[in-house]
Coordinates of C-alpha atoms (C1' of nucleotides) in Angstrom, one line a residue:
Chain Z
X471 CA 0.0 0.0 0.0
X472 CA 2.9 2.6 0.9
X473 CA 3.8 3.7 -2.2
X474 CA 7.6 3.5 -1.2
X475 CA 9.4 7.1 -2.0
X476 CA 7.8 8.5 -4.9
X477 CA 8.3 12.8 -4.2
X478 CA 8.3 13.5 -0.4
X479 CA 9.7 10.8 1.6
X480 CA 7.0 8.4 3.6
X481 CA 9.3 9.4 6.9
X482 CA 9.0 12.8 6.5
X483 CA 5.0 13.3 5.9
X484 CA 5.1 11.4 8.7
X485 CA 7.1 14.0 10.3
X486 CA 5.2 16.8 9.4
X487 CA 2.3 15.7 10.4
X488 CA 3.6 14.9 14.2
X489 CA 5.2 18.7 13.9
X490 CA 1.9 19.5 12.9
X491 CA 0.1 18.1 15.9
X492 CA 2.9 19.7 18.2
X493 CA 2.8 22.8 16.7
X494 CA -1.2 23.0 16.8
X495 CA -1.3 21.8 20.3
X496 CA -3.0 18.3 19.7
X497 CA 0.0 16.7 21.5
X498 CA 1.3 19.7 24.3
X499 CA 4.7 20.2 25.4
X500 CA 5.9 17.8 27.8
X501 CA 2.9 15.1 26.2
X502 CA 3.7 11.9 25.1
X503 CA 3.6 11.5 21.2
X504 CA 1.9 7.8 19.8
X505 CA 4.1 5.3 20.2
X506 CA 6.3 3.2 17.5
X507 CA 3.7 0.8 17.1
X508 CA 0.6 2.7 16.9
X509 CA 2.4 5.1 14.1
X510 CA 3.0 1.7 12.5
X511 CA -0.6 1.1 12.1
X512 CA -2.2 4.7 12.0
X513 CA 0.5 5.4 8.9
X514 CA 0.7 2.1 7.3
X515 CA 4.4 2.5 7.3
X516 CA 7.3 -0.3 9.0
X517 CA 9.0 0.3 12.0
X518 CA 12.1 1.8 10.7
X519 CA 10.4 4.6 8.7
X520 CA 8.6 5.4 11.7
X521 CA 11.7 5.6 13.6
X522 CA 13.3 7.9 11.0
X523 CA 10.4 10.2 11.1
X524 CA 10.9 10.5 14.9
X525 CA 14.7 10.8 14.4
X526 CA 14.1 13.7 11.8
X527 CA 11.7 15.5 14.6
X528 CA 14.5 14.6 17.1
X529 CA 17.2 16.3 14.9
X530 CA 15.3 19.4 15.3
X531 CA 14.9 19.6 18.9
X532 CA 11.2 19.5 18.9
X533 CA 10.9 15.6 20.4
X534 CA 12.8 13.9 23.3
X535 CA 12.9 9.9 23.6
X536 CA 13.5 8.0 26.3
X537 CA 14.2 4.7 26.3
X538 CA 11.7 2.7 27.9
X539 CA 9.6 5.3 28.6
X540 CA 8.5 7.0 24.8
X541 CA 8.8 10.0 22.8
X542 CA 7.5 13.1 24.2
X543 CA 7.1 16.7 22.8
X544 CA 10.1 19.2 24.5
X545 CA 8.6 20.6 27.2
X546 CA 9.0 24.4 26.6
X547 CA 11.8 26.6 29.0
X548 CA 11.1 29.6 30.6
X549 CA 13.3 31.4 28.2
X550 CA 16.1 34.6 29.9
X551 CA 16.0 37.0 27.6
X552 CA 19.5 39.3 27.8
X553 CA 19.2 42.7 27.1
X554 CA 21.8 44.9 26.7
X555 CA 21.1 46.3 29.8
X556 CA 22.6 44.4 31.2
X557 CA 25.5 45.8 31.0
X558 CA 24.3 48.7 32.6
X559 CA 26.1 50.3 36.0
X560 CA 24.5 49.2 39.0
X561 CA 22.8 46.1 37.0
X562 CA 22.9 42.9 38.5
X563 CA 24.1 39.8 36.3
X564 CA 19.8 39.2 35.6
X565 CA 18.3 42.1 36.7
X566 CA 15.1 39.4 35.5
X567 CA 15.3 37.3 38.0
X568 CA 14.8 37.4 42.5
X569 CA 18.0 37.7 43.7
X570 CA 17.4 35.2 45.9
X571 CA 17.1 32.4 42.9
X572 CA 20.7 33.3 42.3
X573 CA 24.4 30.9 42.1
X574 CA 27.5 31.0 40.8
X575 CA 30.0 28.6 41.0
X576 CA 32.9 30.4 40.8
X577 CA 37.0 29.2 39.7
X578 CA 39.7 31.3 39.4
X579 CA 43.3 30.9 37.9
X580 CA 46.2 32.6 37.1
X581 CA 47.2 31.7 33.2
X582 CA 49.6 32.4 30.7
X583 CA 47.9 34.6 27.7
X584 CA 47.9 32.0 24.4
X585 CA 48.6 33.8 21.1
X586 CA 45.0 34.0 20.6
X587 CA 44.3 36.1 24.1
X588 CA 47.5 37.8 23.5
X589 CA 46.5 39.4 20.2
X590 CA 42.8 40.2 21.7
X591 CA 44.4 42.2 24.3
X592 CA 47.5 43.8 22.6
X593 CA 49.9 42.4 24.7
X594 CA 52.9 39.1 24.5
X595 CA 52.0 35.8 24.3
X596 CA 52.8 34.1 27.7
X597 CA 51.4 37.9 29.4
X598 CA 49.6 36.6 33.0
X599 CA 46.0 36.9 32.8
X600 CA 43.2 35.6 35.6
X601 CA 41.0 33.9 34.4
X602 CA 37.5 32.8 35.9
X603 CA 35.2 30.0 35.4
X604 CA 31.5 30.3 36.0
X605 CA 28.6 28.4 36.3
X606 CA 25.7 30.3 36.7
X607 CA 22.4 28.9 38.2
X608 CA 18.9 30.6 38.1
X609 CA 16.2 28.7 40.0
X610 CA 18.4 25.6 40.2
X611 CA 18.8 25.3 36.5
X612 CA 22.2 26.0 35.5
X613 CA 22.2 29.2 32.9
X614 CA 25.2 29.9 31.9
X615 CA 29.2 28.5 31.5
X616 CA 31.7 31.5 31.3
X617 CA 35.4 31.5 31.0
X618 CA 36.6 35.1 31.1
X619 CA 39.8 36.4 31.2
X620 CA 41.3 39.4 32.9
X621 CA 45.1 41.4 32.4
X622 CA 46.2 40.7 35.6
X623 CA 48.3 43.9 36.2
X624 CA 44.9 45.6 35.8
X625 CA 43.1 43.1 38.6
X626 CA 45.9 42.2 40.9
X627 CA 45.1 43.2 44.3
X628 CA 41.2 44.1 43.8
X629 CA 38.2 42.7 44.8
X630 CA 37.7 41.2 41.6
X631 CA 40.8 38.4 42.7
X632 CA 38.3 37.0 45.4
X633 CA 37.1 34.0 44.5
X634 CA 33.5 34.3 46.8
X635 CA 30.8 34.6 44.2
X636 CA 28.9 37.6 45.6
X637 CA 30.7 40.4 42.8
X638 CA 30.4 37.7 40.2
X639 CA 26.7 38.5 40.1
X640 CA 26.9 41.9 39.0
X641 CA 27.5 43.7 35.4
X642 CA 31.2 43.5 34.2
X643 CA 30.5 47.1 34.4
X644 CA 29.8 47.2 38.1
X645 CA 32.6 44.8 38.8
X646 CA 35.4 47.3 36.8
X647 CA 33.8 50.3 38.3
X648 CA 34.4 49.2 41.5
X649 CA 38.2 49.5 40.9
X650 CA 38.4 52.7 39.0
X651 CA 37.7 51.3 35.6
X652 CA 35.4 53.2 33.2
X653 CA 33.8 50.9 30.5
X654 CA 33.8 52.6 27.2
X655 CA 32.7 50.3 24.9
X656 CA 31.9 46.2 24.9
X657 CA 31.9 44.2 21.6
X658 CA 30.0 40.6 21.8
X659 CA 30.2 38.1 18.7
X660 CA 27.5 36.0 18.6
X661 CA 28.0 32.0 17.4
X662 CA 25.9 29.1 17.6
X663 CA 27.3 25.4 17.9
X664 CA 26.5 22.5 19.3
X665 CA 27.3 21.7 22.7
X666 CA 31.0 19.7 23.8
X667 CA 30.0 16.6 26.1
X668 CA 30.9 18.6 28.7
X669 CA 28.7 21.8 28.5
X670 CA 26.0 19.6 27.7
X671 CA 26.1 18.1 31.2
X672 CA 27.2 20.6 32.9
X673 CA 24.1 22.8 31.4
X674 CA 21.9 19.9 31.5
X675 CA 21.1 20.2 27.9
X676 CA 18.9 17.6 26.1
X677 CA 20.0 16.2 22.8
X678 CA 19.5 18.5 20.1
X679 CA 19.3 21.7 21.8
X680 CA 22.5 23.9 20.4
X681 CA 24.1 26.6 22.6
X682 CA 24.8 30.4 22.0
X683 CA 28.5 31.0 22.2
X684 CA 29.5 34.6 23.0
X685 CA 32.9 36.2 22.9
X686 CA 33.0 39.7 24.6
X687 CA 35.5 42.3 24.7
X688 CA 35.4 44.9 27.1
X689 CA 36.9 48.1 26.3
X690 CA 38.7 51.6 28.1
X691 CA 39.1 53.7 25.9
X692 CA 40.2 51.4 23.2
X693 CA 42.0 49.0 25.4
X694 CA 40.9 45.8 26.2
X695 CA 40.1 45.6 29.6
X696 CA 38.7 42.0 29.9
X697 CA 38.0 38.8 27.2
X698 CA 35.0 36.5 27.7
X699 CA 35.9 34.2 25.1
X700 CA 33.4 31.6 25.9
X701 CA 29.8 32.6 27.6
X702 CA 27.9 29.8 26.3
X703 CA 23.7 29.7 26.9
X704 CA 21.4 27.0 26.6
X705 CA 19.7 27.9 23.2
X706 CA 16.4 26.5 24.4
X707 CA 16.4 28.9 27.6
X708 CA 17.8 32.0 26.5
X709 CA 17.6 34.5 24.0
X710 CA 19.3 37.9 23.5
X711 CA 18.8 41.6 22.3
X712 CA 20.8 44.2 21.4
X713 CA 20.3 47.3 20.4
X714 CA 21.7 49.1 17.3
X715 CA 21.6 53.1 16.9
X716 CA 22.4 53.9 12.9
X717 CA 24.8 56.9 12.8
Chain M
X316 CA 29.7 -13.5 13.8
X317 CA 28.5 -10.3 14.9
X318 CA 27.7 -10.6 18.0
X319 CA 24.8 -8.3 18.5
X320 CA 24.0 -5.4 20.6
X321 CA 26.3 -6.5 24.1
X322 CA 27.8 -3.6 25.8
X323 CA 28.5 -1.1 23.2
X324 CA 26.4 -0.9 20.2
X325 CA 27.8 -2.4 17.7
X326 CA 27.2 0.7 15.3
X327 CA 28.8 2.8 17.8
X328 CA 32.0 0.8 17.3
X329 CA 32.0 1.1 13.8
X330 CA 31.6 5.5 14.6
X331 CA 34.3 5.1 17.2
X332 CA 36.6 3.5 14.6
X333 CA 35.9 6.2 12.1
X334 CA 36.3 9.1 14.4
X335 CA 39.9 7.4 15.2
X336 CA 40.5 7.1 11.2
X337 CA 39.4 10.8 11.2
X338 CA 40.9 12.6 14.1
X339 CA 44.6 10.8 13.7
X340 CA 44.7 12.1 9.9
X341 CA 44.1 8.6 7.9
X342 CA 41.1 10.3 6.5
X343 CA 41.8 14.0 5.6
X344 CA 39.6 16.7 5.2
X345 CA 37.8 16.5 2.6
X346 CA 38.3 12.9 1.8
X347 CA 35.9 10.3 1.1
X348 CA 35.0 7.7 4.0
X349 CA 35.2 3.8 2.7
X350 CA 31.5 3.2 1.2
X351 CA 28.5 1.7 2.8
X352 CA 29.2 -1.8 1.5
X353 CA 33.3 -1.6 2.4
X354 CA 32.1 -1.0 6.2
X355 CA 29.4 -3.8 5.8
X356 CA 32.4 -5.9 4.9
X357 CA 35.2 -4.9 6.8
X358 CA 32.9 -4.8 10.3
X359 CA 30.5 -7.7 9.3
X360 CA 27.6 -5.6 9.6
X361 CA 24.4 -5.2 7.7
X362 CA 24.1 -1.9 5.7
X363 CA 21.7 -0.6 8.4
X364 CA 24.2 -0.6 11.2
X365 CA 26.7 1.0 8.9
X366 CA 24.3 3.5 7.7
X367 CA 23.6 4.1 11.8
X368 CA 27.2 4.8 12.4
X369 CA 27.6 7.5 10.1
X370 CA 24.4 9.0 10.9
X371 CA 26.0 9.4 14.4
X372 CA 29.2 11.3 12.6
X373 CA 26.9 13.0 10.7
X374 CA 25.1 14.5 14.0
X375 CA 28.5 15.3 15.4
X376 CA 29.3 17.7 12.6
X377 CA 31.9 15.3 11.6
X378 CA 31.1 14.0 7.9
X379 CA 29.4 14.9 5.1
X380 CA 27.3 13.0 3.1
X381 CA 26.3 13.1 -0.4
X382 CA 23.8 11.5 -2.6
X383 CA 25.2 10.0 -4.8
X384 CA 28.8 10.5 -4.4
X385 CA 29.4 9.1 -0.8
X386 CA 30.8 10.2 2.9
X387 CA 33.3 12.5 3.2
X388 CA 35.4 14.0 6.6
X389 CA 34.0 17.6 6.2
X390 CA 36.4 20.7 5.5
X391 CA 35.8 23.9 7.2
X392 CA 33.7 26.7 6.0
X393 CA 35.1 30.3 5.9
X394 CA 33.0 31.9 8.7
X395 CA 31.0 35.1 7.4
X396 CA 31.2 38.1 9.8
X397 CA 27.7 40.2 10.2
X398 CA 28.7 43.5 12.3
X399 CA 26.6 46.1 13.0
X400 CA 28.2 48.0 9.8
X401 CA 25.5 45.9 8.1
X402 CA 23.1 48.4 9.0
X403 CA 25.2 52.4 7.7
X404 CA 23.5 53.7 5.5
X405 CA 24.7 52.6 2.1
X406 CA 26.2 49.6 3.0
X407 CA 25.9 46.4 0.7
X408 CA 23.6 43.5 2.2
X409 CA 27.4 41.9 2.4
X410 CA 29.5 44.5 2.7
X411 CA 32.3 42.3 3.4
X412 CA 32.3 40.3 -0.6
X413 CA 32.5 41.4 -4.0
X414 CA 29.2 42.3 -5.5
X415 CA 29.6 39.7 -8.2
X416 CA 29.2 36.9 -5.9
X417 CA 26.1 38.0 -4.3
X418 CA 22.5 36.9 -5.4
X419 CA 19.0 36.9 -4.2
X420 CA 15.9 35.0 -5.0
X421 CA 12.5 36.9 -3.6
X422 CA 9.4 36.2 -3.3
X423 CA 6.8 39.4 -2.0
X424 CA 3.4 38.6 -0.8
X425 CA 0.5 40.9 0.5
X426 CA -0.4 38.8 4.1
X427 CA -2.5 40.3 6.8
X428 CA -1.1 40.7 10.2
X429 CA -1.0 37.8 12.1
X430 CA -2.1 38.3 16.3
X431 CA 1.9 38.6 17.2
X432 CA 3.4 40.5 14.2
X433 CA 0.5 42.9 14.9
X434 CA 1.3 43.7 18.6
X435 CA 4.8 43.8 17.4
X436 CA 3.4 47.0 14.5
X437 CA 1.7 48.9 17.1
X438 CA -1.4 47.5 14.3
X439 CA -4.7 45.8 14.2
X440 CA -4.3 42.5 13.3
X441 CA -5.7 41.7 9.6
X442 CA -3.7 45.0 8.8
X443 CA -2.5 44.1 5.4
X444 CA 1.5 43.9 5.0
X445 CA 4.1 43.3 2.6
X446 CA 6.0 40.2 3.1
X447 CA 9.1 39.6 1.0
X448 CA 11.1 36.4 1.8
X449 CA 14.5 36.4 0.4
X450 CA 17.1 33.7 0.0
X451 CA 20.6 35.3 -0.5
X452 CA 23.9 33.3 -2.2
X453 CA 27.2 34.5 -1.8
X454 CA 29.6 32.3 -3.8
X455 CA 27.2 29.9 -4.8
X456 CA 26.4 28.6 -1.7
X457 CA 23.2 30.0 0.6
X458 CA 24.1 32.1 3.2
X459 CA 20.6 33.3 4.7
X460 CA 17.1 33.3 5.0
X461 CA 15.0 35.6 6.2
X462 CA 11.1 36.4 6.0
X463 CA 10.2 40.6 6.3
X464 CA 7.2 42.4 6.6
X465 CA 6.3 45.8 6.5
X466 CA 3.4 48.1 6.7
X467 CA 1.3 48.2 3.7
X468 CA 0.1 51.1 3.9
X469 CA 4.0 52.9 4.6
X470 CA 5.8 50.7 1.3
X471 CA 2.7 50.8 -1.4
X472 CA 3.6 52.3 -4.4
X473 CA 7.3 52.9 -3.9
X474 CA 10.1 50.9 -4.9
X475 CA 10.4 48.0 -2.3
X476 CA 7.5 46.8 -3.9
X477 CA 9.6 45.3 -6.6
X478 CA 9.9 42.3 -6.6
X479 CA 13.7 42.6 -8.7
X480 CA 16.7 41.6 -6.1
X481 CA 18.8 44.4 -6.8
X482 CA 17.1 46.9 -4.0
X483 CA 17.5 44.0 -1.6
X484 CA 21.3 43.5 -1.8
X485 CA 21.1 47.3 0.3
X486 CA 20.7 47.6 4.3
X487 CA 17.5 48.1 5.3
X488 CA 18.8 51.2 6.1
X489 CA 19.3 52.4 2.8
X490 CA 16.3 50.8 1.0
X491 CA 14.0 52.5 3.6
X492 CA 15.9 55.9 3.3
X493 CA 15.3 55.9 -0.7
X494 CA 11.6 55.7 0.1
X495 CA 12.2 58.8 3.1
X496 CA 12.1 57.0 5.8
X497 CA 14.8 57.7 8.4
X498 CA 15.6 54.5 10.5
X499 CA 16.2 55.7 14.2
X500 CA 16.7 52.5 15.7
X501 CA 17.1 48.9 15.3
X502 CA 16.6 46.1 17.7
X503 CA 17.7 42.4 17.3
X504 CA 16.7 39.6 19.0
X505 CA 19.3 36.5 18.5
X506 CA 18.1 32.7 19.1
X507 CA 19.4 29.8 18.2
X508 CA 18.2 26.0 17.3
X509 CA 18.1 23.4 15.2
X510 CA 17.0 23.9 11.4
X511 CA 13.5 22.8 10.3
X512 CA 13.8 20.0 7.5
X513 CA 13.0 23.1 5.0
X514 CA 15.6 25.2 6.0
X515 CA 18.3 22.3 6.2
X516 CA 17.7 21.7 2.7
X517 CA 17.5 25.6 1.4
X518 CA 20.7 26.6 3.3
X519 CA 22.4 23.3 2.7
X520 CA 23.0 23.0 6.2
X521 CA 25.3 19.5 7.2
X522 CA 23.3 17.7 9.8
X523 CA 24.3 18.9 13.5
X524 CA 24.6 22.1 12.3
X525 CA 22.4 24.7 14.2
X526 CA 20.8 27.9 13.0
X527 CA 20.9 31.4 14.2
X528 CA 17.6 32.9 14.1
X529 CA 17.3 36.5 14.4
X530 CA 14.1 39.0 14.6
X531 CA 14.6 42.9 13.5
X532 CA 12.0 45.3 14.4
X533 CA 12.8 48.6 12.4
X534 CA 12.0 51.9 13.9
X535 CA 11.5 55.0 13.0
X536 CA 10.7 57.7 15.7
X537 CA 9.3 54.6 18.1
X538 CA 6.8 53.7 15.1
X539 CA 8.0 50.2 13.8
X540 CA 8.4 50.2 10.3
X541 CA 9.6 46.6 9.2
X542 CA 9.7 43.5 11.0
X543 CA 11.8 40.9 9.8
X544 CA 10.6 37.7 12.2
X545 CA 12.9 35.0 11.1
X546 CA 16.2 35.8 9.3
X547 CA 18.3 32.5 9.5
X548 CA 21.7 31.9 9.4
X549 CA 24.2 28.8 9.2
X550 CA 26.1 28.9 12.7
X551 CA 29.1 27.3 10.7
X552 CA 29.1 29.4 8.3
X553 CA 27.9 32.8 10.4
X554 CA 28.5 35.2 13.2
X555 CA 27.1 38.4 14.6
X556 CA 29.2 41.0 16.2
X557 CA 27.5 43.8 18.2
X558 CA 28.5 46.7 20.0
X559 CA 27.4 48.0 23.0
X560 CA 28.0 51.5 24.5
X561 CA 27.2 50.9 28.4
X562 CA 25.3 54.8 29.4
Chain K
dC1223 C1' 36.9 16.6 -30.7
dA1224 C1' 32.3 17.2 -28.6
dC1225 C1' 28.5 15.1 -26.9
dG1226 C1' 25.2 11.6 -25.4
dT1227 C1' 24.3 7.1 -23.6
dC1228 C1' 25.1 3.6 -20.5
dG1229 C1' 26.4 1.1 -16.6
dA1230 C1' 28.8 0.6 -12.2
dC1231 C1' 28.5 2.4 -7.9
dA1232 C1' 27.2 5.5 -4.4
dC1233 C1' 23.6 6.8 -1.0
dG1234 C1' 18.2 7.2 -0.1
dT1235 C1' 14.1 4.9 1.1
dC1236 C1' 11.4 1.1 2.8
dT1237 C1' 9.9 -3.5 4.4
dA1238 C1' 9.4 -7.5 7.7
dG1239 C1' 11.0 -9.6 11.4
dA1240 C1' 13.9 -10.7 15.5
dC1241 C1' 15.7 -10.2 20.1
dA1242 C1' 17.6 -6.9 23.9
dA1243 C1' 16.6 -3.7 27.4
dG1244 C1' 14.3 0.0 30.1
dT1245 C1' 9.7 1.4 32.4
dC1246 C1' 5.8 0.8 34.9
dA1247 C1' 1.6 -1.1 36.8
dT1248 C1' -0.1 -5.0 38.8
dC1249 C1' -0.1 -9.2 41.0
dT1250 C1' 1.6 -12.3 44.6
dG1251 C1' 3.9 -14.1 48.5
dG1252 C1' 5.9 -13.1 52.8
Chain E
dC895 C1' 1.5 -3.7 54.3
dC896 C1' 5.5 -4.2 51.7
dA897 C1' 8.8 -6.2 48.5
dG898 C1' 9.7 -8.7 44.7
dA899 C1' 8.3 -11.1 40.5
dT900 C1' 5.7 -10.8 36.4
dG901 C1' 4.2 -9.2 32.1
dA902 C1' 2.7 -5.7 28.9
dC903 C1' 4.5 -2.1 26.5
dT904 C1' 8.1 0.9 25.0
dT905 C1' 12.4 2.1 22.5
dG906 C1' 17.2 0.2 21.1
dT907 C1' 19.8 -2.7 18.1
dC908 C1' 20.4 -5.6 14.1
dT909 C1' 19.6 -8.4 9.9
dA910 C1' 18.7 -9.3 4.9
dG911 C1' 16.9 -7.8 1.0
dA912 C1' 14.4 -4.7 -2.4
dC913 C1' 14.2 -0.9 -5.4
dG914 C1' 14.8 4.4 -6.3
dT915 C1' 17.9 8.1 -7.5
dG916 C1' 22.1 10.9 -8.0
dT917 C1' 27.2 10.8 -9.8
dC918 C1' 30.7 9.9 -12.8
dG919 C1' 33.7 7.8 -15.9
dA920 C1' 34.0 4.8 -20.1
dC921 C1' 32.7 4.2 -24.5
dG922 C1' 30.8 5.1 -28.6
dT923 C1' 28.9 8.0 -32.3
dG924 C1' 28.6 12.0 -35.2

DNA sequence: CACGTCGACACGTCTAGACAAGTCATCTGG
DNA sequence: CCAGATGACTTGTCTAGACGTGTCGACGTG
């Protein structure tokens, strides 16, 4: 009966029309979708093309599976939307959220600057930079992953060397304000990739969800004050504005 | 002889070995993987498993596959910068490339405003708009999507209305300046996820490769003029760079 | 030499069936 | 009442084979 492959796919009007029930609301977030089986029969397709349709729905992000258990439609994230004001003086890391919802793991090191870093910030290769590692958490959900770096002849002996979490939670602004620093200027580059093992479990990311990946560069009057090579959010919970004035 | 499915999947073997071909140079960049009926050979596999263990390379960004011609390790795109530059007033949709190897397939319809883009125009919804969905090439290969609408009533009868490419290889900026519109403000909202099946296709996106999705509002004196609610970029092909002057 | 046809070979789609393994509710014995 | 066994149901893995469709070089033919 299944005419096999002749224009669109059998697997992939099969996943339309699941996309279509998700999308329409027949089968909510979080709701399981019909099992293997029961696409077998409702379709009049075998077991493998069924499987590919779910794998193409999968690919997308817009299905979970669980072994076991069954495919279910992703159940939707509140989704943090960044502003650029965040960046402003006095604003705290998500001026969104309770403060009281709040973490931050927090790591600090003292590392040599690779020629990458080096170039960023106009000095040698080998120049000592801090660098700090945070995880951030926002209602026990972990937010963000960011490695920044730091000229360490700018930070030595400041606040901003303590490894307690409290200033972490703050702008970049605030935190170089508080030692004298003016911000003039920050540049962010905006990349999307797929998450390392790592970052996936350390954001608790489900399979096919990408994350942003943000480089900032914080600037003093044209020097570069501080490198966040690596902010990396969960795609599926975050989102992020900016702002652009024509001139 | 194969003995199937204890431990580790026998499909993920097959992927591990691959990777290890891959990674330690056996297979360059750019070089074909052995054929579907070489690793059903060599592994003692059915075509199925082997098939399975290249879709896993496949989801890792590591391989290539065409119809046709077989599985290759993939070689890396050049990365296309968007900066806010994009967005001065006579600048070239890609200001960074030769004119010659830009191109442009539109498509303009007359819609009426849905509930959201409605809110989003200040409008009622049913308000009729123009929406123009462009494809744009650079070097042959697809480099963005993106779906704009704009007030009816502020575009009819001047010269976005035609449906030639040339006017959209210009910034926004300029195309609503030739009309006398002066663009006061821009704001961008950056996402990112996984390509719909469409998309994957149009922009000849590798498997495991996410998308950025941005939405533009246009203003002009706090009136939005244009609304572009999906432009869609390859993230391995792609990134944004914005600038932000902290008040 | 230019061009078109053909065929080998590659991946794409699909079927039908088998057994493994995780999940969960229910039943049963202590 | 509780704990463990059972069984139905789910996805995971794998096989063997069929035919469709895109690619490309070899081989003719004009």
């Amino acid at each position: 009966m299944p005419t096999p492959h002749q224009g669109t796919p059998r697997y992939r009007m099969v996943a339309e029309e699941l996309r279509r029930r998700i999308e329409a609301g027949a089968i909510p977030a979080g709701a399981l979708l019909p099992p293997e089986s029961a696409l077998v029969q409702e379709f009049g397709i075998s077991r493998g093309t069924a499987r590919e349709a779910i794998a193409t729905l999968r690919a997308e992000g817009l299905v979970v599976t669980e072994h076991g258990r069954g495919t279910y439609a992703r159940p939707q994230h509140p989704v943090r939307r960044l502003s650029a004001d965040r960046y402003r003086p006095n604003a705290v890391h998500a001026s969104d959220l309770p403060e009281t919802s709040l973490r931050a793991d927090v790591r600090l090191d003292e590392v040599s600057a690779t020629p990458t870093l080096a170039r960023l910030f106009g000095v040698a290769a080998g120049t000592p930079l801090l660098q700090r590692r945070v995880l951030f958490w926002a209602h026990g959900v972990p937010e963000q992953l960011a490695i920044s770096n730091y000229l360490l002849s700018v930070v030595a002996g400041t606040p901003l060397t303590d490894p307690t979490p409290e200033p972490w939670l703050s702008s970049i602004t605030t935190q170089l304000s508080s030692i004298g620093i003016n911000v003039t200027k920050i540049r962010e580059l905006v990349r999307a990739r797929m998450p390392t093992a790592e970052e996936a479990s350390a954001l608790r990311l489900l399979s096919g969800v990408p994350v942003l990946a943000l480089t900032r560069r914080t600037y003093s009057r044209e020097q570069i004050i501080e490198v966040a090579n690596e902010i990396v959010l969960p795609a599926d919970r975050a989102e992020i504005e900016y702002e652009i004035l024509p001139t």
